Short mmCIF file of C-alpha atoms and ligand atoms in Angstrom, two decimals:
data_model
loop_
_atom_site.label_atom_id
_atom_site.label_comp_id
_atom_site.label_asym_id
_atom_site.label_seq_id
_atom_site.Cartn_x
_atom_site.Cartn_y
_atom_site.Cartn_z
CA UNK A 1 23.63 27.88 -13.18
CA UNK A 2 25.43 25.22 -15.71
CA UNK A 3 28.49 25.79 -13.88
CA UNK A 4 27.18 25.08 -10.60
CA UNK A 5 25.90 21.56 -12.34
CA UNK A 6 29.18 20.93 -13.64
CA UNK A 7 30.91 21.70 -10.18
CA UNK A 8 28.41 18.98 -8.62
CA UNK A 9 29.02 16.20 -11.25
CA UNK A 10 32.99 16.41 -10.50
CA UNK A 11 32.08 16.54 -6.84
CA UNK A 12 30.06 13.62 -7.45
CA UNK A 13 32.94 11.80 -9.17
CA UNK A 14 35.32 12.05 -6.48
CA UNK A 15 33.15 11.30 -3.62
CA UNK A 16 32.22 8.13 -5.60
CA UNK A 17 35.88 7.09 -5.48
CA UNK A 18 35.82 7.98 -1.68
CA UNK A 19 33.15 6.02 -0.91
CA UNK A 20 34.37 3.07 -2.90
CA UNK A 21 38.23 2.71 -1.86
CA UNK A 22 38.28 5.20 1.68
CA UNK A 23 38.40 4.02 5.22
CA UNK A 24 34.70 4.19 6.30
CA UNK A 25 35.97 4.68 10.06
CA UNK A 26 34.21 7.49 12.01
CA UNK A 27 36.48 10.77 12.81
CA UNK A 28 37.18 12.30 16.60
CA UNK A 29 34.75 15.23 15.43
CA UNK A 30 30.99 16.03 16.16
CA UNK A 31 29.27 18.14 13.54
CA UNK A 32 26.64 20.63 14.44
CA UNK A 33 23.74 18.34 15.04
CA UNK A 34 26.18 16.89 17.30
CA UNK A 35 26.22 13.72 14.97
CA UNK A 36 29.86 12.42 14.90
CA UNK A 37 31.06 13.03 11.30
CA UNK A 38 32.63 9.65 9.66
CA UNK A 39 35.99 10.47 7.64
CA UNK A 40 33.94 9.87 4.52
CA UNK A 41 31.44 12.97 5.66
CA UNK A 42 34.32 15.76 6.73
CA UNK A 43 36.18 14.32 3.15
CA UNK A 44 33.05 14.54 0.63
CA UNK A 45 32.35 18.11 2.83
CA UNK A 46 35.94 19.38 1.70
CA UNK A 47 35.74 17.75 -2.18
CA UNK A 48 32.21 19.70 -2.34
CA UNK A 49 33.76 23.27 -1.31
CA UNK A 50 36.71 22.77 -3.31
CA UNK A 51 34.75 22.55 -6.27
CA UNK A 52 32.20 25.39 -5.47
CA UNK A 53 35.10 27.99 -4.66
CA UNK A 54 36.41 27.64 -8.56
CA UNK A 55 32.65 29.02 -9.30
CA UNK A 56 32.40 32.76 -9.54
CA UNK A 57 28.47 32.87 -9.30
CA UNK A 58 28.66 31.52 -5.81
CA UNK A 59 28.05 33.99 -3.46
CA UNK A 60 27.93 31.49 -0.10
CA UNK A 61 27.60 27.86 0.79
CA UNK A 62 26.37 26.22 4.03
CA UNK A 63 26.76 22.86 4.76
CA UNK A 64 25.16 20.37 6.90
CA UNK A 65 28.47 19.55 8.47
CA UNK A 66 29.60 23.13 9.22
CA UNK A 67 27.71 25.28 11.76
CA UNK A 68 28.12 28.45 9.84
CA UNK A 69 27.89 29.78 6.01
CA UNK A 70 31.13 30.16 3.97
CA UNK A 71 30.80 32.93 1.94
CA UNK A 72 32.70 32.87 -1.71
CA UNK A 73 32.51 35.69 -3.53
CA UNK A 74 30.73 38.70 -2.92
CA UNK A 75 28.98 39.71 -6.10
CA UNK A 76 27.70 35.84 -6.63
CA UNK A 77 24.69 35.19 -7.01
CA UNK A 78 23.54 32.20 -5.72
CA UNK A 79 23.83 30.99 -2.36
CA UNK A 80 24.26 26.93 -1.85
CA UNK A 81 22.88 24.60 0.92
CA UNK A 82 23.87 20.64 0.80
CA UNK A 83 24.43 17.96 2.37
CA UNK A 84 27.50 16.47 1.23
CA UNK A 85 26.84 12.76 2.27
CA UNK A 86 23.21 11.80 3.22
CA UNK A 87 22.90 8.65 5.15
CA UNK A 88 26.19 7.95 5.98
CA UNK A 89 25.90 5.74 8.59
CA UNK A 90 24.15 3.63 5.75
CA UNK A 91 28.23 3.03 4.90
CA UNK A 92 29.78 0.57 6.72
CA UNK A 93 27.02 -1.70 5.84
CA UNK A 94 27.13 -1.06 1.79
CA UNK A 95 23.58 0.63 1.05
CA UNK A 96 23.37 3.50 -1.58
CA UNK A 97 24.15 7.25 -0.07
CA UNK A 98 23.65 10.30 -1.71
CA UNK A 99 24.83 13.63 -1.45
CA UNK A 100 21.81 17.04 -2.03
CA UNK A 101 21.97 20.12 -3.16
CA UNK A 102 19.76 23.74 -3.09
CA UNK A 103 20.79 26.09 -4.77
CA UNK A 104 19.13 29.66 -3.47
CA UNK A 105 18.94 33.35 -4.28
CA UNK A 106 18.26 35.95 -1.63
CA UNK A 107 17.99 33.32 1.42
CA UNK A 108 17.77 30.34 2.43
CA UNK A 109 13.79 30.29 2.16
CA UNK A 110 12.08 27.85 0.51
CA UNK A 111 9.96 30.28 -1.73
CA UNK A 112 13.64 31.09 -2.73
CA UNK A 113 15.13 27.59 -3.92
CA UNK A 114 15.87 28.10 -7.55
CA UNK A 115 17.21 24.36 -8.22
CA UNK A 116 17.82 21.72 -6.55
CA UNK A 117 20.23 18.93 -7.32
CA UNK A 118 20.64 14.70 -5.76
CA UNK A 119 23.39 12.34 -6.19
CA UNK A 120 22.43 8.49 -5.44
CA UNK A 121 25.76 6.77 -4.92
CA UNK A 122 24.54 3.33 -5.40
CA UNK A 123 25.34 0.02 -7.53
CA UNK A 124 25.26 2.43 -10.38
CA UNK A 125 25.97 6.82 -9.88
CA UNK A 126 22.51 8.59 -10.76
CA UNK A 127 22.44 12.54 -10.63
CA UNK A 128 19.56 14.38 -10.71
CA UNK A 129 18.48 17.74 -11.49
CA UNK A 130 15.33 19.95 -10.83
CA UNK A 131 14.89 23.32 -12.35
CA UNK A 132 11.50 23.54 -14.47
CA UNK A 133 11.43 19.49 -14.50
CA UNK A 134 13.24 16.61 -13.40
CA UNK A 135 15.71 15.22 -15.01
CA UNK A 136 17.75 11.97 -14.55
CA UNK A 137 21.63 11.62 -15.68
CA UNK A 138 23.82 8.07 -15.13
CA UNK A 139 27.59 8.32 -14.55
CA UNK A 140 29.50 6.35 -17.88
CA UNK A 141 32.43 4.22 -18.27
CA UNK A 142 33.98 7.37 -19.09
CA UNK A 143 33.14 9.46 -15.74
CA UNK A 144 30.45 11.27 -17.88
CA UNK A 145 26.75 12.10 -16.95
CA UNK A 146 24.72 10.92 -19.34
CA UNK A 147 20.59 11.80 -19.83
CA UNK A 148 18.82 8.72 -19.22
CA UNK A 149 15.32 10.31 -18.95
CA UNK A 150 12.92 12.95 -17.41
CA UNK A 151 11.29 11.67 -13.77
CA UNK A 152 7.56 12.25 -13.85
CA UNK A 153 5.14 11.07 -10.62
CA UNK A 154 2.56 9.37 -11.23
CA UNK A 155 -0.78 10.36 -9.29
CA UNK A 156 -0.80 7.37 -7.16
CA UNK A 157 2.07 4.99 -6.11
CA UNK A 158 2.62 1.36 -4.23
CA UNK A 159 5.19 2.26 -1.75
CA UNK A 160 5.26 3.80 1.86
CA UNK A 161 8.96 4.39 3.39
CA UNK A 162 7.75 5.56 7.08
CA UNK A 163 10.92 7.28 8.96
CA UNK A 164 11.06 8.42 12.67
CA UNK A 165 11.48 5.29 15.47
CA UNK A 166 7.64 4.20 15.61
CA UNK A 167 6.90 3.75 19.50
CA UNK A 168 7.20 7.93 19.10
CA UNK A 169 5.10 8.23 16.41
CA UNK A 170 1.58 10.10 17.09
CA UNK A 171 -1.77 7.63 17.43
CA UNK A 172 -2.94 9.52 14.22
CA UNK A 173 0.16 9.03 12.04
CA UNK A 174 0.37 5.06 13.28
CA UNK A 175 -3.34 4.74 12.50
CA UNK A 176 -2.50 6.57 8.70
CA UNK A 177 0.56 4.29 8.33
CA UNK A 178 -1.31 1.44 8.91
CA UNK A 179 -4.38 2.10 7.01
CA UNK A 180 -1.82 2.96 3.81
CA UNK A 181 -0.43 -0.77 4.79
CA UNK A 182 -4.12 -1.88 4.53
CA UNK A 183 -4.37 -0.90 1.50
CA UNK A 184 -1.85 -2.41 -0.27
CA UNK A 185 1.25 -0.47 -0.27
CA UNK A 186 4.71 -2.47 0.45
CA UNK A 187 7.21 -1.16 2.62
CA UNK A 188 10.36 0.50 1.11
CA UNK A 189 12.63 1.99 3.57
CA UNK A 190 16.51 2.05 3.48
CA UNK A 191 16.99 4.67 6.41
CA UNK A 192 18.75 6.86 3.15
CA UNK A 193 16.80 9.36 2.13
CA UNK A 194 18.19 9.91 -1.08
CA UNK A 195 17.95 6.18 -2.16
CA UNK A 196 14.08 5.84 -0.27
CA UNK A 197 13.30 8.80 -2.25
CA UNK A 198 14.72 8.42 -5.73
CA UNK A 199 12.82 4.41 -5.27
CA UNK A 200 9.57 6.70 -5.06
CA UNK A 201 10.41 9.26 -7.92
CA UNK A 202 11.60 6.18 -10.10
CA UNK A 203 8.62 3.82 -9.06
CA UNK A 204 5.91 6.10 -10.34
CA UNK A 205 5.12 7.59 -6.76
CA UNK A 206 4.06 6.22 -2.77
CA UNK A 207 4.41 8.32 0.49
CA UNK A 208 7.95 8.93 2.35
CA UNK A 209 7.34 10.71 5.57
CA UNK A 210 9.57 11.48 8.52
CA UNK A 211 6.73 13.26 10.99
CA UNK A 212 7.26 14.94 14.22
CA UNK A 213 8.03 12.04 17.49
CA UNK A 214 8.16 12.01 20.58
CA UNK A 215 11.75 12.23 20.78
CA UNK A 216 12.15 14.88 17.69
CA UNK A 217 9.05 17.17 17.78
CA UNK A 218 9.99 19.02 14.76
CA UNK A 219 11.32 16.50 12.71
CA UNK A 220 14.91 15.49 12.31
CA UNK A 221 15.34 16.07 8.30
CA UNK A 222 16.97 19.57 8.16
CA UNK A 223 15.19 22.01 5.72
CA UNK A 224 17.88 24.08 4.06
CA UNK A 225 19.83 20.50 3.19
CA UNK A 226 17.56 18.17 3.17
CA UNK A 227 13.39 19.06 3.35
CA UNK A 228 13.38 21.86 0.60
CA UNK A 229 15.70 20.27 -2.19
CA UNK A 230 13.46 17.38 -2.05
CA UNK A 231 10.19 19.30 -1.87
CA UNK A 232 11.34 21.10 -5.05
CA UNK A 233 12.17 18.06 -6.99
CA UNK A 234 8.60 16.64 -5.93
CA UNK A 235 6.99 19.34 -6.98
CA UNK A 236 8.35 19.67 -10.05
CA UNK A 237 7.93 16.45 -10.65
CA UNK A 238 4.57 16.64 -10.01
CA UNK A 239 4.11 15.22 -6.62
CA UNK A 240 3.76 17.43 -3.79
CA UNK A 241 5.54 18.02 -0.40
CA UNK A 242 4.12 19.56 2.88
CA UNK A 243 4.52 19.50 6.35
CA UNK A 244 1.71 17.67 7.23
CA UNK A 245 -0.63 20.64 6.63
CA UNK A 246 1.18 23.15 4.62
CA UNK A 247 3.75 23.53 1.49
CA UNK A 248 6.85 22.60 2.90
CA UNK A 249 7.98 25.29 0.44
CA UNK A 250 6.07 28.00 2.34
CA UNK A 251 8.34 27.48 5.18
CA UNK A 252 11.65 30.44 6.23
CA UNK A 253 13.91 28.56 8.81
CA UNK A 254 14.97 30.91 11.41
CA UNK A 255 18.45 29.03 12.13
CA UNK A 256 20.68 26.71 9.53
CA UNK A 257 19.85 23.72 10.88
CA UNK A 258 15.96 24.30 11.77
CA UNK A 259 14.50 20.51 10.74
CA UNK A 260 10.63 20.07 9.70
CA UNK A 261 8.80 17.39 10.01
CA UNK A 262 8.12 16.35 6.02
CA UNK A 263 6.11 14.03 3.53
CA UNK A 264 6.87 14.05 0.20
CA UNK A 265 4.82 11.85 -2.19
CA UNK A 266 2.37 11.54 -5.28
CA UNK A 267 -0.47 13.52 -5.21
CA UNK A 268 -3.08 11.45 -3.66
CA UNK A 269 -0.99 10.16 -0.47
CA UNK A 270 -0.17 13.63 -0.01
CA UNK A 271 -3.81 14.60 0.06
CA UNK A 272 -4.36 11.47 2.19
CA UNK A 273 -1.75 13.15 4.85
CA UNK A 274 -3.63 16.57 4.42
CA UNK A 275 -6.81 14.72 5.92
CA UNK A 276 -5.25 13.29 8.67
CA UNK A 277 -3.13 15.93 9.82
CA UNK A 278 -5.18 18.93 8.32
P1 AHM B 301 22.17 12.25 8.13
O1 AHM B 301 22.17 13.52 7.33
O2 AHM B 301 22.81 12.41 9.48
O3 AHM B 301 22.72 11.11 7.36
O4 AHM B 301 20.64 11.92 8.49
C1 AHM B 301 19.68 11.91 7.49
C2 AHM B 301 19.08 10.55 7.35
C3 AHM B 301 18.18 10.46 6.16
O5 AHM B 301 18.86 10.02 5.04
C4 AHM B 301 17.18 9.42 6.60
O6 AHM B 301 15.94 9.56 5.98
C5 AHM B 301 17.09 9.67 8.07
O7 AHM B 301 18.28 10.29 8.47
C6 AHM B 301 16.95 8.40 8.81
O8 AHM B 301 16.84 8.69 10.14
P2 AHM B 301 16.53 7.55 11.22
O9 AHM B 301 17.84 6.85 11.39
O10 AHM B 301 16.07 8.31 12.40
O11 AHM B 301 15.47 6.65 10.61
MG1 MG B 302 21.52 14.32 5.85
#
């Protein structure tokens, strides 16, 4: 799988100079969420399968901006989800972006995630990689990755980062929110998932949710992109990630873009979701 890494951390490089010097205009297109793609998502999109087609072990890639797989190369073996800019509309204004990675063999199933890999394009470019654990890499003067250390959740954290537009959230998850306020936690949300999240991992743990609403009863975070890279690296960080009652892991999306409603967090906020919502 190294040479799926490597294709990711010179995807990574060139979507960082993108980000920094391109035109952060939107584009005339609509992608298939129907979100209108920004230059800098159809751009980082095109750098990303670039890259994976010079990998022979690549059987198929599907990305959030494309309705449909891509197949590579028919005795691969590993089949790719990502989303190749997370957050972009977090551009125009300057806030970190990142770009995810699954990496799958089979399907597209969570049970079946092998790997899963996050790029923060912030201040500074972190990288990070979950097989057995998590580990953290920082981009160098010299456009290399370097190991700065392995990410480990504590079993309780300070922060809540509460997605979804709140006059649709459900009494019982405005009531939880609240009661985690009560407590003590401090608010932490960038509207980037890959920033809000990595602040968790990097923090020592907290709650991010994104719950089912009114206007998005199953969630708007997509699983194969989004939901199941991120439950992985939780997990394996040794946090957990469900639903609201079950693994998120557990879950087989029937379409590409199928979305879940998610909370990912250390172990006792997610146990504190599992009583509200079991
Ligand atoms: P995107 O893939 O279109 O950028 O959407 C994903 C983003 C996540 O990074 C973030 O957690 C969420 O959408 C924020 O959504 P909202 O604007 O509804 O709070
Ligand atoms: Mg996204």
């Amino acid at each position: 799988m190294n040479e799926i890494f490597e294709a990711i951390k010179t995807s990574a490089i060139r979507i960082k100079e993108a980000i920094e010097f391109d035109d952060t205009g939107y584009s005339k297109n609509q992608n298939a969420t129907g979100d209108t793609q920004l230059k800098l998502d159809i751009k980082s999109d095109i750098i990303i399968e670039a890259e994976f087609k010079k990998v022979d072990s690549i059987k198929e890639i599907i990305s959030e901006e494309k309705e449909d797989k891509t197949p590579l190369n028919k005795h691969g073996k590993w089949l790719i989800g990502y989303d190749p800019l997370d957050g972009s509309s977090l551009v125009d204004v300057n806030l970190s972006v990142g770009s995810i990675f699954g990496i799958y063999e089979g399907d597209y199933s969570g049970k079946n995630l092998k790997a899963s890999v996050y790029v923060v394009y912030g201040p500074r470019v972190e990288l990070v990689i979950a097989t057995d654990c998590v580990k953290m890499y920082r981009l160098n003067k010299q456009n290399e990755f370097v190991f700065i250390k392995e990410i480990k959740l504590n079993e309780k954290g300070k922060l809540n980062a509460p997605g979804g537009t709140q006059k649709n959230w459900e009494a019982k998850h405005k009531e939880m929110i609240d009661s985690i306020f009560k407590d003590g936690y401090r608010l932490r949300y960038s509207g980037g998932m890959v920033p809000d999240l990595h602040q968790i991992l990097l923090k020592g743990g907290g709650l991010f949710s994104y719950p089912a609403t009114s206007d998005v009863p199953k969630g708007k975070l997509r699983m194969i992109f989004e939901v199941f890279p991120f439950a992985f690296v939780y997990e394996k960080a040794g946090g957990g990630a469900i639903d609201g009652k079950n693994r998120l892991l557990d879950l087989t999306p029937s379409h590409p873009h199928d979305t879940s409603p998610c909370f990912f967090g250390s172990n006792q906020e997610i146990e504190r979701v599992k009583r509200v919502y079991g």
